[in-house]
Coordinates of C-alpha atoms in Angstrom, one line a residue:
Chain L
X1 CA -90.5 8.2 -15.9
X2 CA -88.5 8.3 -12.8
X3 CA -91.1 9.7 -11.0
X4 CA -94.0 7.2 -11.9
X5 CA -91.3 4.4 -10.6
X6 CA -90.4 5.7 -7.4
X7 CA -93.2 6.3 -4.9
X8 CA -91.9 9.5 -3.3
X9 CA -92.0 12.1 -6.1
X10 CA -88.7 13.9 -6.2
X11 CA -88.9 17.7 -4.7
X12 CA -86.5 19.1 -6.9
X13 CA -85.3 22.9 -6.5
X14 CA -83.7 24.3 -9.3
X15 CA -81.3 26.8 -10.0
X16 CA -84.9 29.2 -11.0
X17 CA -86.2 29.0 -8.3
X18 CA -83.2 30.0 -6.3
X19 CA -82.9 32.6 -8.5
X20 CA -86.8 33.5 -7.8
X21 CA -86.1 33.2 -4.3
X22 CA -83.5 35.5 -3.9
X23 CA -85.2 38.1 -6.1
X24 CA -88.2 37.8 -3.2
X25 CA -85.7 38.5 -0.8
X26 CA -83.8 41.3 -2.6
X27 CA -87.6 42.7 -3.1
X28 CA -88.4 42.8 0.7
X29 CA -84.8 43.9 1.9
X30 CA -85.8 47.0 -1.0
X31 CA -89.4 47.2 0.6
X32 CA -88.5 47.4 4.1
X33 CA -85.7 50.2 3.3
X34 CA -87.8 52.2 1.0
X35 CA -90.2 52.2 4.5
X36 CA -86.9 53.0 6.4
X37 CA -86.4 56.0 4.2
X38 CA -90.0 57.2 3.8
X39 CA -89.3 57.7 7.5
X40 CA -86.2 59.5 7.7
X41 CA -88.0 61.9 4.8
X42 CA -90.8 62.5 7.4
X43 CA -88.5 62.8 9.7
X44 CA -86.9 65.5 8.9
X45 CA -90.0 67.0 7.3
X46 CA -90.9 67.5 11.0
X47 CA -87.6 68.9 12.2
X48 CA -87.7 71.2 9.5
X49 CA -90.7 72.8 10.2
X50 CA -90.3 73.2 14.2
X51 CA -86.7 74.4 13.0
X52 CA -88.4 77.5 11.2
X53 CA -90.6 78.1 13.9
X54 CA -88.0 78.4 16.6
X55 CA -86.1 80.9 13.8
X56 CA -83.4 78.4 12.8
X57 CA -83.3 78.9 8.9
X58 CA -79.6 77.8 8.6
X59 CA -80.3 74.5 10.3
X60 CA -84.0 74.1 8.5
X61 CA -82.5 74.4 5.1
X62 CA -80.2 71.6 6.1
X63 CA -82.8 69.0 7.1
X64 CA -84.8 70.1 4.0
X65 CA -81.4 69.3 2.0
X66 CA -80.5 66.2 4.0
X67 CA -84.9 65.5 3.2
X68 CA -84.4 66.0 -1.0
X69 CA -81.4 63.8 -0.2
X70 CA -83.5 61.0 0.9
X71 CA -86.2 61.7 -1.2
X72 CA -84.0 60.9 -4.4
X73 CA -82.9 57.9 -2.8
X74 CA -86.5 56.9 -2.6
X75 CA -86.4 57.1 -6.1
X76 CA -83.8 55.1 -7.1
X77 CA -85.2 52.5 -4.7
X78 CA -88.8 52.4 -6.2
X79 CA -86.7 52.1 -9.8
X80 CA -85.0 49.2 -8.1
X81 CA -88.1 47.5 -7.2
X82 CA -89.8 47.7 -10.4
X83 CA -87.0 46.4 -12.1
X84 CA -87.1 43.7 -9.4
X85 CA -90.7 42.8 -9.8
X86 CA -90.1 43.3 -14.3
X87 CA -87.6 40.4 -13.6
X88 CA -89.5 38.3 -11.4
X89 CA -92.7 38.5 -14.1
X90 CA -90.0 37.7 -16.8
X91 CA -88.9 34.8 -15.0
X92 CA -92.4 33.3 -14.6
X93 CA -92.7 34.1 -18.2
X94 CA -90.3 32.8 -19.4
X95 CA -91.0 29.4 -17.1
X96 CA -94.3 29.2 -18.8
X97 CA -93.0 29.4 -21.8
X98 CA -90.2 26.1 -21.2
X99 CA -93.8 24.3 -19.9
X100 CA -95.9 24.7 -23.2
X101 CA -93.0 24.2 -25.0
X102 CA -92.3 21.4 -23.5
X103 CA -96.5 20.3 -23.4
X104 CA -96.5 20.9 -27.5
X105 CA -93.3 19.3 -27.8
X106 CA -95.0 16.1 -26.2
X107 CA -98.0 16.2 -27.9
X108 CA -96.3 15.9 -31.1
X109 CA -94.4 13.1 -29.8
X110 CA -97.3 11.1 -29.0
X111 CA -98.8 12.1 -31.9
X112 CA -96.1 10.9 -34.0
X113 CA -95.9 7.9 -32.2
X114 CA -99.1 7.2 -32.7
X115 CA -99.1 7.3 -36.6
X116 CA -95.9 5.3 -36.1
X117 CA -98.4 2.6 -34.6
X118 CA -100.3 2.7 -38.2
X119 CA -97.8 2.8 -41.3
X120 CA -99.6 2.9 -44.9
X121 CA -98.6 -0.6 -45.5
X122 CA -100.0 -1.9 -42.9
X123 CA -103.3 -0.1 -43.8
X124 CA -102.9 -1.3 -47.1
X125 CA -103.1 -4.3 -45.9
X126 CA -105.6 -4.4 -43.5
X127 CA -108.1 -3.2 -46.1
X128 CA -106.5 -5.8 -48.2
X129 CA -107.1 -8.3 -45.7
X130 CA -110.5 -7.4 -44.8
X131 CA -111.3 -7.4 -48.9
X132 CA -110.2 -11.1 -48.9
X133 CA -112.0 -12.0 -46.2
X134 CA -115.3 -10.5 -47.9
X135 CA -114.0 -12.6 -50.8
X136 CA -113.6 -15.9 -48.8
X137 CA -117.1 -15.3 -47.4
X138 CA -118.7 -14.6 -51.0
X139 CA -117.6 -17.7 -51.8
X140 CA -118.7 -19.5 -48.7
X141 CA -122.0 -18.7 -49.2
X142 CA -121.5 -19.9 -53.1
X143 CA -120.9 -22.8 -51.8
X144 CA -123.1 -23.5 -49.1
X145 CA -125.8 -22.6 -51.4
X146 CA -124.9 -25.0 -53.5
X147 CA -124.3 -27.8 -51.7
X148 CA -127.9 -29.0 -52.1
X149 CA -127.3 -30.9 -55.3
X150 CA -130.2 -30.3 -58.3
X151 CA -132.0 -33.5 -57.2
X152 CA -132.8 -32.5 -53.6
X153 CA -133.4 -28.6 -54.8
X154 CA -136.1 -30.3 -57.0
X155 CA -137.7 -32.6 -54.5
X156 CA -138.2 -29.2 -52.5
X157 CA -139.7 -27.4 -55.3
X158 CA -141.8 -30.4 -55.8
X159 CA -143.4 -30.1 -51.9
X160 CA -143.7 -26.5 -52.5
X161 CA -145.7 -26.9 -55.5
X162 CA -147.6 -29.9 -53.2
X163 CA -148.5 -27.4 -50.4
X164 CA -149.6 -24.8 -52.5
X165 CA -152.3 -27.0 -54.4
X166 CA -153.5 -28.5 -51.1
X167 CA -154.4 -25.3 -50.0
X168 CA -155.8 -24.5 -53.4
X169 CA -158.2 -27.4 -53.0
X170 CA -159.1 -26.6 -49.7
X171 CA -160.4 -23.4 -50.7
X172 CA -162.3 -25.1 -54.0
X173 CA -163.9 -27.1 -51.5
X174 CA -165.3 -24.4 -49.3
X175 CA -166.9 -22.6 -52.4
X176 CA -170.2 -23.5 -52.9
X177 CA -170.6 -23.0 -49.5
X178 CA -169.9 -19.3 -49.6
X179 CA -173.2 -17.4 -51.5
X180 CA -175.8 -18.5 -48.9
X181 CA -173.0 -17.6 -45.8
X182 CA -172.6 -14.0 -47.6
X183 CA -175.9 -13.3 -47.8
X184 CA -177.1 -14.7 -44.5
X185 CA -174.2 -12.3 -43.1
X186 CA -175.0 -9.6 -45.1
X187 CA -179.1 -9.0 -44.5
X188 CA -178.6 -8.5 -40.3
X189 CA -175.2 -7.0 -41.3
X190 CA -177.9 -4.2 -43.0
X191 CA -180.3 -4.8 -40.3
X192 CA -177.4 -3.5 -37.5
X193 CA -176.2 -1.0 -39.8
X194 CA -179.4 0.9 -39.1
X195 CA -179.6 1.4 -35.8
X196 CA -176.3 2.8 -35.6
X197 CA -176.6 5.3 -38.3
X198 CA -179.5 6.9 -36.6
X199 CA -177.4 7.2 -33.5
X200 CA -174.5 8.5 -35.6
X201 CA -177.2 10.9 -36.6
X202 CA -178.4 11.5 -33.8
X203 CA -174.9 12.4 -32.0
X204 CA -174.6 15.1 -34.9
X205 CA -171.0 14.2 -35.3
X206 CA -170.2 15.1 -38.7
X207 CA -167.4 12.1 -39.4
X208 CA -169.4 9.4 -37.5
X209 CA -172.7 10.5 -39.7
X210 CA -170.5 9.8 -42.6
X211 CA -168.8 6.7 -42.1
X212 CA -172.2 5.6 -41.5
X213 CA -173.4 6.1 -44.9
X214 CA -170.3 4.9 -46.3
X215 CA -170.6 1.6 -44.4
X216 CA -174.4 1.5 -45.9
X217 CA -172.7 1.6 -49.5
X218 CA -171.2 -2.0 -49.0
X219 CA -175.0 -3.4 -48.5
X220 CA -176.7 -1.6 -51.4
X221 CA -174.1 -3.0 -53.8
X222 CA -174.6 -6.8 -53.0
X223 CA -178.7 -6.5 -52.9
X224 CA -178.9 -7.3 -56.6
X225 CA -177.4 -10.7 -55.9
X226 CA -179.5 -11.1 -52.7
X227 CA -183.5 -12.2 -53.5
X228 CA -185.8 -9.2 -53.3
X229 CA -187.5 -9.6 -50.1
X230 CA -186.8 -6.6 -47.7
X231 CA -185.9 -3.2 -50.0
X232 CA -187.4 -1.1 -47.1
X233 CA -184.7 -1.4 -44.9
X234 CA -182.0 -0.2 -46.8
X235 CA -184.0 2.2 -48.5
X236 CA -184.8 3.8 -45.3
X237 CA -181.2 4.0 -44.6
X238 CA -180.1 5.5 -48.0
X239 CA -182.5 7.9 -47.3
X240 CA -181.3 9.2 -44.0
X241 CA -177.9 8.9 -45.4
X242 CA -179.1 11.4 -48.2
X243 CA -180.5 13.5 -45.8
X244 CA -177.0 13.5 -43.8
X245 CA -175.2 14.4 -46.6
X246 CA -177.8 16.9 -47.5
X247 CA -177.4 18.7 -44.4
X248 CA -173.5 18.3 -44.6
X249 CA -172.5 21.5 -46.2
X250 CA -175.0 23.5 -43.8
X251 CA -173.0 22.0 -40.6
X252 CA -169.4 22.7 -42.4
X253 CA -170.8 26.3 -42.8
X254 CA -172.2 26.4 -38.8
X255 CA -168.6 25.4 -38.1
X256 CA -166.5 27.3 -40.1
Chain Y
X1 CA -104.7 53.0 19.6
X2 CA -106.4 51.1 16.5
X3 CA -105.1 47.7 17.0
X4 CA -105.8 48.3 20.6
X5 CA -109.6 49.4 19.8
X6 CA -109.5 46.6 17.9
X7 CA -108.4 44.2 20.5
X8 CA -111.3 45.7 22.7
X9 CA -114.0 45.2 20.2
X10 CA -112.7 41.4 19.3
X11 CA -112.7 41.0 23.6
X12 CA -116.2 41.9 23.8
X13 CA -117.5 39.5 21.5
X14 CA -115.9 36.4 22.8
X15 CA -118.7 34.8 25.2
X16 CA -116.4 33.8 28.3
X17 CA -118.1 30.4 29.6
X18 CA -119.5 30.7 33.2
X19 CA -117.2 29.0 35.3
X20 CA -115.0 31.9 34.1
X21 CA -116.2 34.4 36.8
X22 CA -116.6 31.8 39.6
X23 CA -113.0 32.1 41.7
X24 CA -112.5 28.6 42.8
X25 CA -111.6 27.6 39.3
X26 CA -108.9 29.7 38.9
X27 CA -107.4 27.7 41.5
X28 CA -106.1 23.6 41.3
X29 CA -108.8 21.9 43.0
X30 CA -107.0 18.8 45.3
X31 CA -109.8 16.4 44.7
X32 CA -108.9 14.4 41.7
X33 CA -112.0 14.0 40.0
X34 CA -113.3 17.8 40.2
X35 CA -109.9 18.4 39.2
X36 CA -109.9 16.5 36.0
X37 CA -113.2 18.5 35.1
X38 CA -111.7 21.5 35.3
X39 CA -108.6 21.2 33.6
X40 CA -110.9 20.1 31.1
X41 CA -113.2 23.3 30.8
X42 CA -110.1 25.4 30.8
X43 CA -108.3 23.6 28.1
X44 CA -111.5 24.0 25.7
X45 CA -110.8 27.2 26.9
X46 CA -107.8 28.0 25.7
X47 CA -108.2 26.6 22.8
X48 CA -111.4 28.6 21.5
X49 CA -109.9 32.0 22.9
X50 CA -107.2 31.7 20.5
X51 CA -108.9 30.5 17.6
X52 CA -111.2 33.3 18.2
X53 CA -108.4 36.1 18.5
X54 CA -105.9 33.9 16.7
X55 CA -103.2 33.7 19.1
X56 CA -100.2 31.2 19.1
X57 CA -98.2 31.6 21.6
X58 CA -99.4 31.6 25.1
X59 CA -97.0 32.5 27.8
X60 CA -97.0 30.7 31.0
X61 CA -94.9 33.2 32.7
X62 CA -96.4 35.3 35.5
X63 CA -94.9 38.2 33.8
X64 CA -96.0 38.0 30.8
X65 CA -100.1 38.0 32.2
X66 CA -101.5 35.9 29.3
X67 CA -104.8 38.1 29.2
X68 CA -107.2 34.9 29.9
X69 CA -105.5 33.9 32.8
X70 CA -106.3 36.6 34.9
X71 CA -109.8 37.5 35.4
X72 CA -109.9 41.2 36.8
X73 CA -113.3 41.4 37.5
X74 CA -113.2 38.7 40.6
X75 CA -109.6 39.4 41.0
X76 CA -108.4 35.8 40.3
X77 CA -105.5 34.4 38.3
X78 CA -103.9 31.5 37.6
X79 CA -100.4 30.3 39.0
X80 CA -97.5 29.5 36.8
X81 CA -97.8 25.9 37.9
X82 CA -101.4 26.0 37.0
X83 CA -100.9 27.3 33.6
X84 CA -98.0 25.3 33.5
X85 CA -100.4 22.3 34.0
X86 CA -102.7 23.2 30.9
X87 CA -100.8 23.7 28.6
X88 CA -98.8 20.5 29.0
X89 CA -102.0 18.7 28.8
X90 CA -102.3 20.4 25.1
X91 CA -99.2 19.2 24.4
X92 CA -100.2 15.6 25.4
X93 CA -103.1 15.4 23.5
X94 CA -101.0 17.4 20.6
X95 CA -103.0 20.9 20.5
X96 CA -99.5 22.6 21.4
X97 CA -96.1 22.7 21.4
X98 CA -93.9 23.7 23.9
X99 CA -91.7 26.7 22.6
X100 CA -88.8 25.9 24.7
X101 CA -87.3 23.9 27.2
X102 CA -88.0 25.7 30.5
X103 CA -92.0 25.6 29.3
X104 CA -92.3 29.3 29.4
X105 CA -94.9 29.3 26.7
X106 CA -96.9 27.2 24.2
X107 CA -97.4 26.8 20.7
X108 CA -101.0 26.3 20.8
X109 CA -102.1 24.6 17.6
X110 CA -105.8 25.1 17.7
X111 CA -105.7 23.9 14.0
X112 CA -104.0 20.5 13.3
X113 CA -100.7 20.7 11.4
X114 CA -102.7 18.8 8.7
X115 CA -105.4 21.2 8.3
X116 CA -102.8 24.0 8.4
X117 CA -101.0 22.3 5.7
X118 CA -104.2 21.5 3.6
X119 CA -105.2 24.9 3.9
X120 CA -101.5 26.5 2.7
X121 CA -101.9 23.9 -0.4
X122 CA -104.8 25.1 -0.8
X123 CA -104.4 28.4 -0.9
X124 CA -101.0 28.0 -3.4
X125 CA -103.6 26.3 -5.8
X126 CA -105.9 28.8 -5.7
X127 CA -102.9 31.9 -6.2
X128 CA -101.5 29.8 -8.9
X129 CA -98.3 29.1 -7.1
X130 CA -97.7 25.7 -8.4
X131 CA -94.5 25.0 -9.4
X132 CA -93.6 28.6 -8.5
X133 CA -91.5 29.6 -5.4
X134 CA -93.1 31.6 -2.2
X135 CA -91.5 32.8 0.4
X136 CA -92.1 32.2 3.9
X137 CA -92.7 36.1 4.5
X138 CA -94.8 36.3 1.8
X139 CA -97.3 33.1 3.5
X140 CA -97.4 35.4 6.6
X141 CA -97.8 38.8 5.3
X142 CA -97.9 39.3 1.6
X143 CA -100.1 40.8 -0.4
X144 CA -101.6 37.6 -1.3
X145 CA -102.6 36.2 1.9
X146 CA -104.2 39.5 3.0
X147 CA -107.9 38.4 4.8
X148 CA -107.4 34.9 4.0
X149 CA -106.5 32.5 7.1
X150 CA -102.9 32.4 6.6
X151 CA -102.9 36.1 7.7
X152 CA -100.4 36.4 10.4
X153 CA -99.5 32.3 10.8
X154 CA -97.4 32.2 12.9
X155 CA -93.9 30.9 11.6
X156 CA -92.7 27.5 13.5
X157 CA -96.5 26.3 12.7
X158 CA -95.8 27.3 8.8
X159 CA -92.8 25.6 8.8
X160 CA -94.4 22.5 10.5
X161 CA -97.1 22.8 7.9
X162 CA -94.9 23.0 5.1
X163 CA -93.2 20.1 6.3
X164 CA -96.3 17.6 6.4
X165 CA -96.9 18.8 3.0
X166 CA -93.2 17.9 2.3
X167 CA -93.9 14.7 3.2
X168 CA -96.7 14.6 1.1
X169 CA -94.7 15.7 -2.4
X170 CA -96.2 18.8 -2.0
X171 CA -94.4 21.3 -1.4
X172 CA -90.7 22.2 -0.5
X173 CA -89.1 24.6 2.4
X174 CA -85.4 25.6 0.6
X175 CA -82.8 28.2 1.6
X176 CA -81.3 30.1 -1.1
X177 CA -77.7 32.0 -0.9
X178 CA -76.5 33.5 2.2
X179 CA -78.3 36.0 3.8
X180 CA -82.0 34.9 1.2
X181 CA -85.1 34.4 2.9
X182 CA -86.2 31.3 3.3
X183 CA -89.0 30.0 0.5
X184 CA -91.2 27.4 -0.4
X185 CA -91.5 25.6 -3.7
X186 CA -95.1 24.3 -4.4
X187 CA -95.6 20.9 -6.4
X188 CA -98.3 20.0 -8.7
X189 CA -99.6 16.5 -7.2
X190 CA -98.4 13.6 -8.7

């Protein structure tokens, strides 16, 4: 909190990282003498063996002594740093740990806050409150669908019923007039139909060739009605549609 | 003998501009405007050549022999004043830092503080040292710089850089007991 108030974030070194720090330090100082040391070992490695050469055994054995010396102080140095470096990863460990404790520790906090925010009874009754106000508007609508009184509801039943028989008569009064517009419609209806069945037929197209004869159907059924002047026309069409269905199968077969 | 093979190799492939084997500029020219000019080409110069071999500190000092100021090959070098000169018009237009009072070498900053400081940050981030503690040995030679571009900084223009980041809540330069190194803390950013 004190951070999001003040603008400068607070740099803060603790007692860890002091620690930390002077585990570095200790870990170079080790470094640099383990070098210092690997040095002296070499050192006398070197004096050792001109020693033999020049016939010195008594002073060769000593620099190999004074060499095992160093060497076992190597050791203990390398133990050192490892123990060094095991505490340093500890450390960091150990800091990561405090930091997702800490993270899960919040998270629970905020969650618990939240359900804080939303306590049963307060759920209870918001659904409560939203059942009323489905209630109140129920019987709103009650209302406002009855606030036409029976009298006026009637009067518009009334013009409904008015409406409907205008158009009723309307369409009485067109009737007579419908045969002779039919058939007049229907004979160059047939007449056109012809034409474009042979093309159909013509184009070979299987589906065309047939919706062709099925459109020929709607003629043929209203002749009877119609006076029996032209039967050619049709009858050539029926025919050609015969013959298109006739040759249906044999195309299905060239197809398949 | 390899650092030294090493230093030949990098010498050879540093293009040296052509006023650099032409005599007269290795001497202060009295006319003002053809002097300007050439303090000019010599303190791009500078700059480049240690960028390009990473050098710090240059020494103005005639017995020191800062290897750029002398050009064996025409037999030409510069005078302390000369040098003195330069590098003092790095400092003014804050490419360097004098190391000392008596001016007897530079700091030559051919990176900004800034960009030194952006590039440490950067570097913690990317070693996961935030919130973790460094130490200043560790930025200059460590195992973790090793080939990056904080390899070998030198250590007033770490400091420095840690300090702008300082300023930014970044980062923090602490001592710890007696006789510690010294360390930096890095921050998360607020």
């Amino acid at each position: 909190m004190g951070q999001l108030i003040s603008k400068k974030p607070r740099l803060e070194i603790n007692e860890a990282d002091r620690a930390v720090l002077t585990l570095k330090s200790q870990a170079r100082k080790l470094e640099q003498q383990r070098q210092r040391i690997q040095g002296n070992v070499d050192r006398e490695m070197a004096i050792a063996a001109s020693l033999v050469a020049q016939g010195k055994k008594d002073r060769a054995l000593l620099a190999l002594k004074r060499k095992k010396l160093q060497e076992g102080q190597l050791a203990k140095l390398d133990a050192y740093l490892l123990n060094v470096e095991e505490m340093l990863g500890n450390l960091e460990l150990t800091k990561n740990q405090q930091r997702l404790m800490a993270a899960l520790k919040q998270g629970n906090t905020a969650m618990k806050e939240m359900q804080q925010a939303m306590p049963l009874e307060e759920v209870e009754k918001l659904m409560q409150d939203s059942a009323d106000a489905r209630e109140y508007e129920q019987n709103l609508r009650q209302l406002l669908g009855e606030s036409l009184n029976p009298e006026e509801a009637e009067a518009a039943e009334a013009e409904l019923h008015q409406l409907e028989q205008q158009l009723l008569d309307e369409h009485v009064l067109e009737m007579p007039r419908v045969p002779s517009g039919k058939a007049a419609a229907a004979a160059p209806a047939a007449k056109q139909e012809q034409p474009a069945a042979a093309v159909a037929a013509a184009a070979g197209v299987g589906g065309g060739a047939e919706e062709g004869g099925q459109q020929l159907e709607a003629p043929l059924a209203e002749l009877p009605s119609v006076p029996t002047t032209k039967v050619q026309p049709p009858k050539e069409a029926a025919e050609a549609a015969a013959e298109e269905e006739a040759r249906e199968p044999e195309r299905v077969l060239v197809e398949a | 003998m390899e650092a030294q093979a090493q230093q030949a190799e990098k010498e050879d492939d540093f293009i040296y501009p052509i006023f650099y084997q032409y005599p007269p500029y290795f001497t202060l020219q009295p006319v003002k405007e053809t002097q300007q000019k050439q303090r000019l080409l010599w303190k791009d110069l500078i700059l480049r050549y240690c960028r390009h071999h990473r050098v710090f500190v240059v020494s103005a000092e005639d017995a020191e022999d800062f290897p750029l100021f002398h050009n064996p090959a025409i037999n030409r070098r510069l005078t302390r004043e000369f040098k003195v000169l330069l590098l003092d018009d790095l400092v003014r237009q804050g490419s360097a830092l004098w190391s000392d009072r008596a001016q007897r070498a530079a700091l030559v900053l051919w990176r900004a503080i800034p960009e030194w400081a952006e590039l440490i940050y950067r570097w913690a981030r990317g070693c996961g040292f935030e919130d973790s503690v460094v130490t200043v040995d560790e930025m200059q030679s460590g195992m973790y710089v090793t080939g990056t571009e904080l390899e070998g900084l030198h250590r007033e223009v770490l400091v420095r850089a840690v300090r702008n980041l300082e300023q930014q809540g970044k980062a923090k330069l602490f001592k710890g007991a007696l006789g510690d190194d010294e360390g930096v803390k890095f921050f998360t950013q607020a």
